[in-house]
């Protein structure tokens, strides 16, 4: 294993801070509909990636099969709705609640693979899922006491976790044939087309936003996407998936801290307690679902 150009753990920390910024940026873009924010986040990311993809990965498009296009279209639709639901949730509930609930995605992914592929549950996985769900109930209960709207926002955030899970499960097939960048590019492109259609149907304004809004749209395309997800994917070369997953669990903490300093959002005790329990549950969950046996996978040689 050659040494990484820089410490992959630092990459994960930068990645976590970058994805943590997403919720705060969305809150700062108030006045723009959630589906427009999502639309530009993905569209700008696609535009930025395009030159690189067409120079480096042109030949990969030949590998995409007919059924791949169908799967990736469905994946794109789910990704679009993930962003709409999650961004919309931020109109109703706090950054802290929303990000904790969206971060519960690994649990939905596990349930999804269980239902689809009958993967076995370990007792540890079951216990940790119950812990995380218990934590999310505390958050929702506390938010409900603040307002019914906050609870509605929490529900939207959970739906955001469900839709992003569907996106991952659908995308897995395509991911086997394409490099990560190309795969992301294909699904993001489809997803931004879906969002453009969605916004046209709803007759949302595409233009007429302030310079600050455009700056936020661009920042959303760059920071969480390239400094967030792309860095995680880069770090996967050197760190285990479970290490990265553990890092991603810190997103709500990062987001909550940023929201405190940038948006003056104060954390309620129920968010603090519930959030701590969810994060603890997710840690246990990752620990218990990580395969104990180390299986080495022979790298395919590219000629």
mmCIF file of C-alpha atoms in Angstrom:
data_model
loop_
_atom_site.group_PDB
_atom_site.id
_atom_site.type_symbol
_atom_site.label_atom_id
_atom_site.label_comp_id
_atom_site.label_asym_id
_atom_site.label_seq_id
_atom_site.Cartn_x
_atom_site.Cartn_y
_atom_site.Cartn_z
ATOM 1 C CA UNK A 1 0.000 0.000 0.000
ATOM 2 C CA UNK A 2 1.629 3.257 -1.017
ATOM 3 C CA UNK A 3 1.282 6.050 1.492
ATOM 4 C CA UNK A 4 -1.578 8.489 1.015
ATOM 5 C CA UNK A 5 -0.597 12.012 -0.142
ATOM 6 C CA UNK A 6 -2.087 13.298 3.098
ATOM 7 C CA UNK A 7 -3.604 11.838 6.226
ATOM 8 C CA UNK A 8 -6.917 10.146 5.311
ATOM 9 C CA UNK A 9 -8.269 10.815 8.799
ATOM 10 C CA UNK A 10 -7.837 14.539 8.179
ATOM 11 C CA UNK A 11 -9.668 14.036 4.884
ATOM 12 C CA UNK A 12 -12.572 12.496 6.804
ATOM 13 C CA UNK A 13 -12.631 15.426 9.256
ATOM 14 C CA UNK A 14 -12.712 17.918 6.356
ATOM 15 C CA UNK A 15 -15.378 15.758 4.718
ATOM 16 C CA UNK A 16 -17.547 15.791 7.835
ATOM 17 C CA UNK A 17 -17.252 19.570 8.220
ATOM 18 C CA UNK A 18 -18.072 19.999 4.537
ATOM 19 C CA UNK A 19 -21.217 17.871 4.592
ATOM 20 C CA UNK A 20 -22.171 19.530 7.892
ATOM 21 C CA UNK A 21 -22.280 22.873 6.108
ATOM 22 C CA UNK A 22 -25.091 21.748 3.783
ATOM 23 C CA UNK A 23 -27.949 22.180 6.257
ATOM 24 C CA UNK A 24 -26.722 25.608 7.338
ATOM 25 C CA UNK A 25 -26.291 26.753 3.728
ATOM 26 C CA UNK A 26 -29.835 25.618 2.907
ATOM 27 C CA UNK A 27 -31.173 27.594 5.875
ATOM 28 C CA UNK A 28 -29.278 30.660 4.675
ATOM 29 C CA UNK A 29 -30.938 30.357 1.255
ATOM 30 C CA UNK A 30 -34.357 31.146 2.678
ATOM 31 C CA UNK A 31 -36.713 32.604 0.137
ATOM 32 C CA UNK A 32 -35.703 30.053 -2.479
ATOM 33 C CA UNK A 33 -37.938 26.941 -2.716
ATOM 34 C CA UNK A 34 -36.337 23.687 -1.533
ATOM 35 C CA UNK A 35 -36.633 22.152 -5.002
ATOM 36 C CA UNK A 36 -34.830 25.135 -6.572
ATOM 37 C CA UNK A 37 -31.983 24.896 -4.054
ATOM 38 C CA UNK A 38 -31.723 21.158 -4.780
ATOM 39 C CA UNK A 39 -31.941 21.853 -8.515
ATOM 40 C CA UNK A 40 -28.963 24.207 -8.531
ATOM 41 C CA UNK A 41 -26.917 22.189 -6.071
ATOM 42 C CA UNK A 42 -26.989 19.218 -8.448
ATOM 43 C CA UNK A 43 -26.903 21.189 -11.692
ATOM 44 C CA UNK A 44 -23.812 23.174 -10.696
ATOM 45 C CA UNK A 45 -22.097 20.000 -9.483
ATOM 46 C CA UNK A 46 -22.798 18.376 -12.876
ATOM 47 C CA UNK A 47 -21.471 21.390 -14.780
ATOM 48 C CA UNK A 48 -18.288 21.429 -12.696
ATOM 49 C CA UNK A 49 -17.736 17.685 -13.165
ATOM 50 C CA UNK A 50 -18.528 17.576 -16.887
ATOM 51 C CA UNK A 51 -15.137 18.625 -18.336
ATOM 52 C CA UNK A 52 -13.272 16.133 -16.138
ATOM 53 C CA UNK A 53 -15.663 13.294 -16.982
ATOM 54 C CA UNK A 54 -15.530 13.911 -20.722
ATOM 55 C CA UNK A 55 -11.759 14.118 -20.751
ATOM 56 C CA UNK A 56 -10.969 11.240 -18.383
ATOM 57 C CA UNK A 57 -13.920 8.868 -18.394
ATOM 58 C CA UNK A 58 -15.587 9.220 -21.813
ATOM 59 C CA UNK A 59 -15.152 5.543 -22.650
ATOM 60 C CA UNK A 60 -17.105 4.429 -19.567
ATOM 61 C CA UNK A 61 -20.435 5.498 -21.015
ATOM 62 C CA UNK A 62 -20.239 2.510 -23.367
ATOM 63 C CA UNK A 63 -20.366 0.214 -20.332
ATOM 64 C CA UNK A 64 -23.789 1.450 -19.273
ATOM 65 C CA UNK A 65 -26.421 -1.112 -20.185
ATOM 66 C CA UNK A 66 -30.087 -0.488 -20.990
ATOM 67 C CA UNK A 67 -31.316 -1.649 -17.599
ATOM 68 C CA UNK A 68 -28.626 0.529 -15.970
ATOM 69 C CA UNK A 69 -30.266 3.597 -17.476
ATOM 70 C CA UNK A 70 -33.581 2.527 -15.990
ATOM 71 C CA UNK A 71 -32.048 1.903 -12.554
ATOM 72 C CA UNK A 72 -30.061 5.122 -12.579
ATOM 73 C CA UNK A 73 -33.139 7.093 -13.652
ATOM 74 C CA UNK A 74 -34.986 5.684 -10.661
ATOM 75 C CA UNK A 75 -31.949 6.396 -8.475
ATOM 76 C CA UNK A 76 -31.907 9.959 -9.820
ATOM 77 C CA UNK A 77 -35.583 10.447 -8.995
ATOM 78 C CA UNK A 78 -35.032 9.222 -5.438
ATOM 79 C CA UNK A 79 -31.996 11.469 -5.050
ATOM 80 C CA UNK A 80 -34.024 14.455 -6.264
ATOM 81 C CA UNK A 81 -36.734 13.718 -3.712
ATOM 82 C CA UNK A 82 -34.151 13.150 -1.008
ATOM 83 C CA UNK A 83 -32.913 16.712 -1.497
ATOM 84 C CA UNK A 84 -36.425 18.170 -1.823
ATOM 85 C CA UNK A 85 -37.618 16.459 1.370
ATOM 86 C CA UNK A 86 -34.515 17.189 3.375
ATOM 87 C CA UNK A 87 -34.199 20.830 2.272
ATOM 88 C CA UNK A 88 -37.940 21.285 2.849
ATOM 89 C CA UNK A 89 -37.587 19.823 6.356
ATOM 90 C CA UNK A 90 -35.195 22.663 7.183
ATOM 91 C CA UNK A 91 -38.053 25.124 6.619
ATOM 92 C CA UNK A 92 -39.899 23.563 9.550
ATOM 93 C CA UNK A 93 -37.392 22.119 11.969
ATOM 94 C CA UNK A 94 -33.944 22.922 13.303
ATOM 95 C CA UNK A 95 -30.626 21.956 11.742
ATOM 96 C CA UNK A 96 -29.910 19.738 14.756
ATOM 97 C CA UNK A 97 -33.080 17.640 14.461
ATOM 98 C CA UNK A 98 -33.063 17.466 10.690
ATOM 99 C CA UNK A 99 -29.455 16.332 10.308
ATOM 100 C CA UNK A 100 -29.693 13.726 13.073
ATOM 101 C CA UNK A 101 -32.753 12.163 11.436
ATOM 102 C CA UNK A 102 -31.280 12.218 7.934
ATOM 103 C CA UNK A 103 -28.123 10.584 9.313
ATOM 104 C CA UNK A 104 -30.193 7.546 10.331
ATOM 105 C CA UNK A 105 -29.873 6.463 6.708
ATOM 106 C CA UNK A 106 -27.548 3.450 7.438
ATOM 107 C CA UNK A 107 -30.350 1.885 9.442
ATOM 108 C CA UNK A 108 -32.792 2.222 6.573
ATOM 109 C CA UNK A 109 -30.155 0.847 4.220
ATOM 110 C CA UNK A 110 -29.761 -2.156 6.475
ATOM 111 C CA UNK A 111 -33.531 -2.679 6.628
ATOM 112 C CA UNK A 112 -33.643 -2.330 2.849
ATOM 113 C CA UNK A 113 -30.981 -4.950 2.244
ATOM 114 C CA UNK A 114 -32.695 -7.155 4.836
ATOM 115 C CA UNK A 115 -36.033 -6.948 3.023
ATOM 116 C CA UNK A 116 -34.542 -7.267 -0.453
ATOM 117 C CA UNK A 117 -31.685 -9.704 0.112
ATOM 118 C CA UNK A 118 -32.663 -11.334 3.438
ATOM 119 C CA UNK A 119 -29.399 -10.422 5.131
ATOM 120 C CA UNK A 120 -29.223 -11.669 8.704
ATOM 121 C CA UNK A 121 -29.515 -9.371 11.693
ATOM 122 C CA UNK A 122 -26.999 -9.660 14.466
ATOM 123 C CA UNK A 123 -28.424 -9.074 17.959
ATOM 124 C CA UNK A 124 -26.074 -6.086 18.216
ATOM 125 C CA UNK A 125 -27.524 -4.530 15.068
ATOM 126 C CA UNK A 126 -31.032 -4.968 16.393
ATOM 127 C CA UNK A 127 -30.252 -3.438 19.795
ATOM 128 C CA UNK A 128 -28.414 -0.484 18.265
ATOM 129 C CA UNK A 129 -31.303 0.167 15.845
ATOM 130 C CA UNK A 130 -33.734 0.255 18.759
ATOM 131 C CA UNK A 131 -31.405 2.693 20.584
ATOM 132 C CA UNK A 132 -31.205 4.993 17.538
ATOM 133 C CA UNK A 133 -34.965 4.889 17.016
ATOM 134 C CA UNK A 134 -35.502 5.651 20.687
ATOM 135 C CA UNK A 135 -33.247 8.687 20.325
ATOM 136 C CA UNK A 136 -35.148 9.896 17.260
ATOM 137 C CA UNK A 137 -38.434 9.568 19.168
ATOM 138 C CA UNK A 138 -37.032 11.798 21.949
ATOM 139 C CA UNK A 139 -36.039 14.422 19.359
ATOM 140 C CA UNK A 140 -39.427 14.288 17.647
ATOM 141 C CA UNK A 141 -41.306 14.401 20.943
ATOM 142 C CA UNK A 142 -39.318 17.430 22.062
ATOM 143 C CA UNK A 143 -39.856 19.149 18.713
ATOM 144 C CA UNK A 144 -43.557 18.351 18.796
ATOM 145 C CA UNK A 145 -43.774 20.152 22.125
ATOM 146 C CA UNK A 146 -42.214 23.210 20.460
ATOM 147 C CA UNK A 147 -44.614 23.016 17.508
ATOM 148 C CA UNK A 148 -46.454 20.604 15.262
ATOM 149 C CA UNK A 149 -44.597 22.143 12.330
ATOM 150 C CA UNK A 150 -41.251 21.086 13.804
ATOM 151 C CA UNK A 151 -42.576 17.529 14.022
ATOM 152 C CA UNK A 152 -43.658 17.747 10.379
ATOM 153 C CA UNK A 153 -40.116 18.871 9.552
ATOM 154 C CA UNK A 154 -38.725 15.874 11.435
ATOM 155 C CA UNK A 155 -41.005 13.573 9.442
ATOM 156 C CA UNK A 156 -39.743 15.120 6.180
ATOM 157 C CA UNK A 157 -36.143 14.592 7.314
ATOM 158 C CA UNK A 158 -36.835 10.907 8.019
ATOM 159 C CA UNK A 159 -38.415 10.568 4.571
ATOM 160 C CA UNK A 160 -35.229 12.181 3.271
ATOM 161 C CA UNK A 161 -33.262 9.347 4.874
ATOM 162 C CA UNK A 162 -35.586 6.751 3.314
ATOM 163 C CA UNK A 163 -35.314 8.230 -0.191
ATOM 164 C CA UNK A 164 -31.522 8.506 -0.071
ATOM 165 C CA UNK A 165 -31.436 4.843 0.946
ATOM 166 C CA UNK A 166 -33.506 3.918 -2.114
ATOM 167 C CA UNK A 167 -31.054 5.963 -4.191
ATOM 168 C CA UNK A 168 -28.089 3.997 -2.806
ATOM 169 C CA UNK A 169 -29.719 0.594 -3.225
ATOM 170 C CA UNK A 170 -30.762 1.347 -6.817
ATOM 171 C CA UNK A 171 -27.390 2.801 -7.683
ATOM 172 C CA UNK A 172 -25.352 -0.161 -6.467
ATOM 173 C CA UNK A 173 -25.702 -2.086 -9.744
ATOM 174 C CA UNK A 174 -24.451 0.786 -11.848
ATOM 175 C CA UNK A 175 -21.662 1.500 -9.380
ATOM 176 C CA UNK A 176 -20.203 -1.946 -10.161
ATOM 177 C CA UNK A 177 -19.595 -0.972 -13.771
ATOM 178 C CA UNK A 178 -18.544 2.662 -13.512
ATOM 179 C CA UNK A 179 -15.921 4.629 -11.665
ATOM 180 C CA UNK A 180 -17.287 6.655 -8.804
ATOM 181 C CA UNK A 181 -16.997 10.003 -10.570
ATOM 182 C CA UNK A 182 -18.817 8.786 -13.676
ATOM 183 C CA UNK A 183 -21.497 7.097 -11.614
ATOM 184 C CA UNK A 184 -22.052 10.262 -9.584
ATOM 185 C CA UNK A 185 -22.080 12.324 -12.762
ATOM 186 C CA UNK A 186 -24.707 10.119 -14.440
ATOM 187 C CA UNK A 187 -27.048 10.018 -11.445
ATOM 188 C CA UNK A 188 -26.607 13.711 -10.628
ATOM 189 C CA UNK A 189 -27.360 14.610 -14.256
ATOM 190 C CA UNK A 190 -30.549 12.561 -14.275
ATOM 191 C CA UNK A 191 -31.472 13.939 -10.885
ATOM 192 C CA UNK A 192 -31.000 17.557 -11.924
ATOM 193 C CA UNK A 193 -33.126 16.959 -15.041
ATOM 194 C CA UNK A 194 -35.869 15.554 -12.793
ATOM 195 C CA UNK A 195 -35.598 18.640 -10.585
ATOM 196 C CA UNK A 196 -35.804 20.988 -13.561
ATOM 197 C CA UNK A 197 -38.985 19.186 -14.678
ATOM 198 C CA UNK A 198 -40.370 19.252 -11.153
ATOM 199 C CA UNK A 199 -39.725 22.993 -10.857
ATOM 200 C CA UNK A 200 -41.258 23.656 -14.268
ATOM 201 C CA UNK A 201 -44.402 21.763 -13.251
ATOM 202 C CA UNK A 202 -44.615 23.709 -9.981
ATOM 203 C CA UNK A 203 -43.814 26.914 -11.941
ATOM 204 C CA UNK A 204 -41.057 27.850 -9.511
ATOM 205 C CA UNK A 205 -38.888 30.816 -10.429
ATOM 206 C CA UNK A 206 -35.524 29.717 -11.840
ATOM 207 C CA UNK A 207 -34.042 33.214 -11.783
ATOM 208 C CA UNK A 208 -34.407 36.446 -9.905
ATOM 209 C CA UNK A 209 -32.424 35.361 -6.847
ATOM 210 C CA UNK A 210 -29.951 37.582 -5.063
ATOM 211 C CA UNK A 211 -26.195 37.284 -5.591
ATOM 212 C CA UNK A 212 -26.039 35.775 -2.118
ATOM 213 C CA UNK A 213 -28.458 33.030 -3.178
ATOM 214 C CA UNK A 214 -26.348 32.157 -6.221
ATOM 215 C CA UNK A 215 -23.275 32.049 -4.039
ATOM 216 C CA UNK A 216 -25.064 29.619 -1.693
ATOM 217 C CA UNK A 217 -26.239 27.422 -4.598
ATOM 218 C CA UNK A 218 -22.672 27.220 -5.851
ATOM 219 C CA UNK A 219 -21.279 26.595 -2.366
ATOM 220 C CA UNK A 220 -23.775 23.737 -1.949
ATOM 221 C CA UNK A 221 -22.603 22.225 -5.212
ATOM 222 C CA UNK A 222 -18.941 22.512 -4.287
ATOM 223 C CA UNK A 223 -18.540 22.077 -0.532
ATOM 224 C CA UNK A 224 -20.741 19.101 0.508
ATOM 225 C CA UNK A 225 -20.259 17.376 -2.842
ATOM 226 C CA UNK A 226 -16.557 17.694 -3.604
ATOM 227 C CA UNK A 227 -15.067 18.462 -0.203
ATOM 228 C CA UNK A 228 -17.610 16.157 1.425
ATOM 229 C CA UNK A 229 -18.604 13.069 -0.495
ATOM 230 C CA UNK A 230 -15.658 13.040 -2.896
ATOM 231 C CA UNK A 231 -13.197 13.211 -0.002
ATOM 232 C CA UNK A 232 -14.965 10.327 1.758
ATOM 233 C CA UNK A 233 -14.694 8.291 -1.423
ATOM 234 C CA UNK A 234 -11.028 9.166 -1.752
ATOM 235 C CA UNK A 235 -10.397 8.179 1.877
ATOM 236 C CA UNK A 236 -11.988 4.773 1.232
ATOM 237 C CA UNK A 237 -8.757 3.752 -0.477
ATOM 238 C CA UNK A 238 -7.014 3.821 2.901
ATOM 239 C CA UNK A 239 -9.746 3.526 5.521
ATOM 240 C CA UNK A 240 -12.458 0.946 6.067
ATOM 241 C CA UNK A 241 -16.052 1.715 5.123
ATOM 242 C CA UNK A 242 -16.995 1.524 8.801
ATOM 243 C CA UNK A 243 -14.432 4.206 9.703
ATOM 244 C CA UNK A 244 -15.928 6.493 7.055
ATOM 245 C CA UNK A 245 -19.460 5.684 8.241
ATOM 246 C CA UNK A 246 -18.430 6.574 11.784
ATOM 247 C CA UNK A 247 -17.123 9.869 10.483
ATOM 248 C CA UNK A 248 -20.367 10.597 8.660
ATOM 249 C CA UNK A 249 -22.287 10.028 11.910
ATOM 250 C CA UNK A 250 -20.588 13.188 13.188
ATOM 251 C CA UNK A 251 -22.349 15.279 10.549
ATOM 252 C CA UNK A 252 -25.218 16.305 12.869
ATOM 253 C CA UNK A 253 -22.703 17.398 15.507
ATOM 254 C CA UNK A 254 -20.801 19.512 13.011
ATOM 255 C CA UNK A 255 -24.025 20.913 11.572
ATOM 256 C CA UNK A 256 -25.409 21.743 15.009
ATOM 257 C CA UNK A 257 -22.223 23.572 15.989
ATOM 258 C CA UNK A 258 -22.219 25.518 12.709
ATOM 259 C CA UNK A 259 -25.926 26.334 13.153
ATOM 260 C CA UNK A 260 -25.225 27.629 16.648
ATOM 261 C CA UNK A 261 -22.522 30.020 15.449
ATOM 262 C CA UNK A 262 -23.981 31.024 12.079
ATOM 263 C CA UNK A 263 -27.744 30.870 12.632
ATOM 264 C CA UNK A 264 -27.896 31.340 16.426
ATOM 265 C CA UNK A 265 -29.807 28.060 16.697
ATOM 266 C CA UNK A 266 -29.857 26.875 20.269
ATOM 267 C CA UNK A 267 -30.077 23.154 20.979
ATOM 268 C CA UNK A 268 -32.984 22.056 23.181
ATOM 269 C CA UNK A 269 -32.340 19.430 25.829
ATOM 270 C CA UNK A 270 -34.494 16.902 23.954
ATOM 271 C CA UNK A 271 -32.440 17.435 20.789
ATOM 272 C CA UNK A 272 -29.249 17.078 22.782
ATOM 273 C CA UNK A 273 -30.387 13.951 24.606
ATOM 274 C CA UNK A 274 -32.090 12.372 21.596
ATOM 275 C CA UNK A 275 -29.230 13.277 19.287
ATOM 276 C CA UNK A 276 -26.653 11.811 21.640
ATOM 277 C CA UNK A 277 -28.662 8.588 21.864
ATOM 278 C CA UNK A 278 -29.087 8.374 18.066
ATOM 279 C CA UNK A 279 -25.370 8.922 17.488
ATOM 280 C CA UNK A 280 -24.495 6.352 20.156
ATOM 281 C CA UNK A 281 -26.937 3.912 18.529
ATOM 282 C CA UNK A 282 -25.443 4.537 15.100
ATOM 283 C CA UNK A 283 -21.922 3.922 16.408
ATOM 284 C CA UNK A 284 -23.001 0.628 17.933
ATOM 285 C CA UNK A 285 -24.829 -0.190 14.735
ATOM 286 C CA UNK A 286 -21.757 0.388 12.574
ATOM 287 C CA UNK A 287 -19.634 -1.657 14.981
ATOM 288 C CA UNK A 288 -22.066 -4.563 14.958
ATOM 289 C CA UNK A 289 -22.718 -4.650 11.209
ATOM 290 C CA UNK A 290 -19.072 -4.443 10.194
ATOM 291 C CA UNK A 291 -17.893 -7.843 9.042
ATOM 292 C CA UNK A 292 -15.453 -9.160 11.609
ATOM 293 C CA UNK A 293 -13.454 -11.301 9.171
ATOM 294 C CA UNK A 294 -11.097 -9.271 7.033
ATOM 295 C CA UNK A 295 -11.612 -10.356 3.452
ATOM 296 C CA UNK A 296 -9.038 -9.155 1.003
ATOM 297 C CA UNK A 297 -10.423 -8.346 -2.387
ATOM 298 C CA UNK A 298 -8.032 -8.739 -5.271
ATOM 299 C CA UNK A 299 -7.920 -5.527 -7.256
ATOM 300 C CA UNK A 300 -8.765 -5.888 -10.910
ATOM 301 C CA UNK A 301 -5.776 -4.894 -12.994
ATOM 302 C CA UNK A 302 -6.391 -2.172 -15.527
ATOM 303 C CA UNK A 303 -4.249 -2.385 -18.600
#
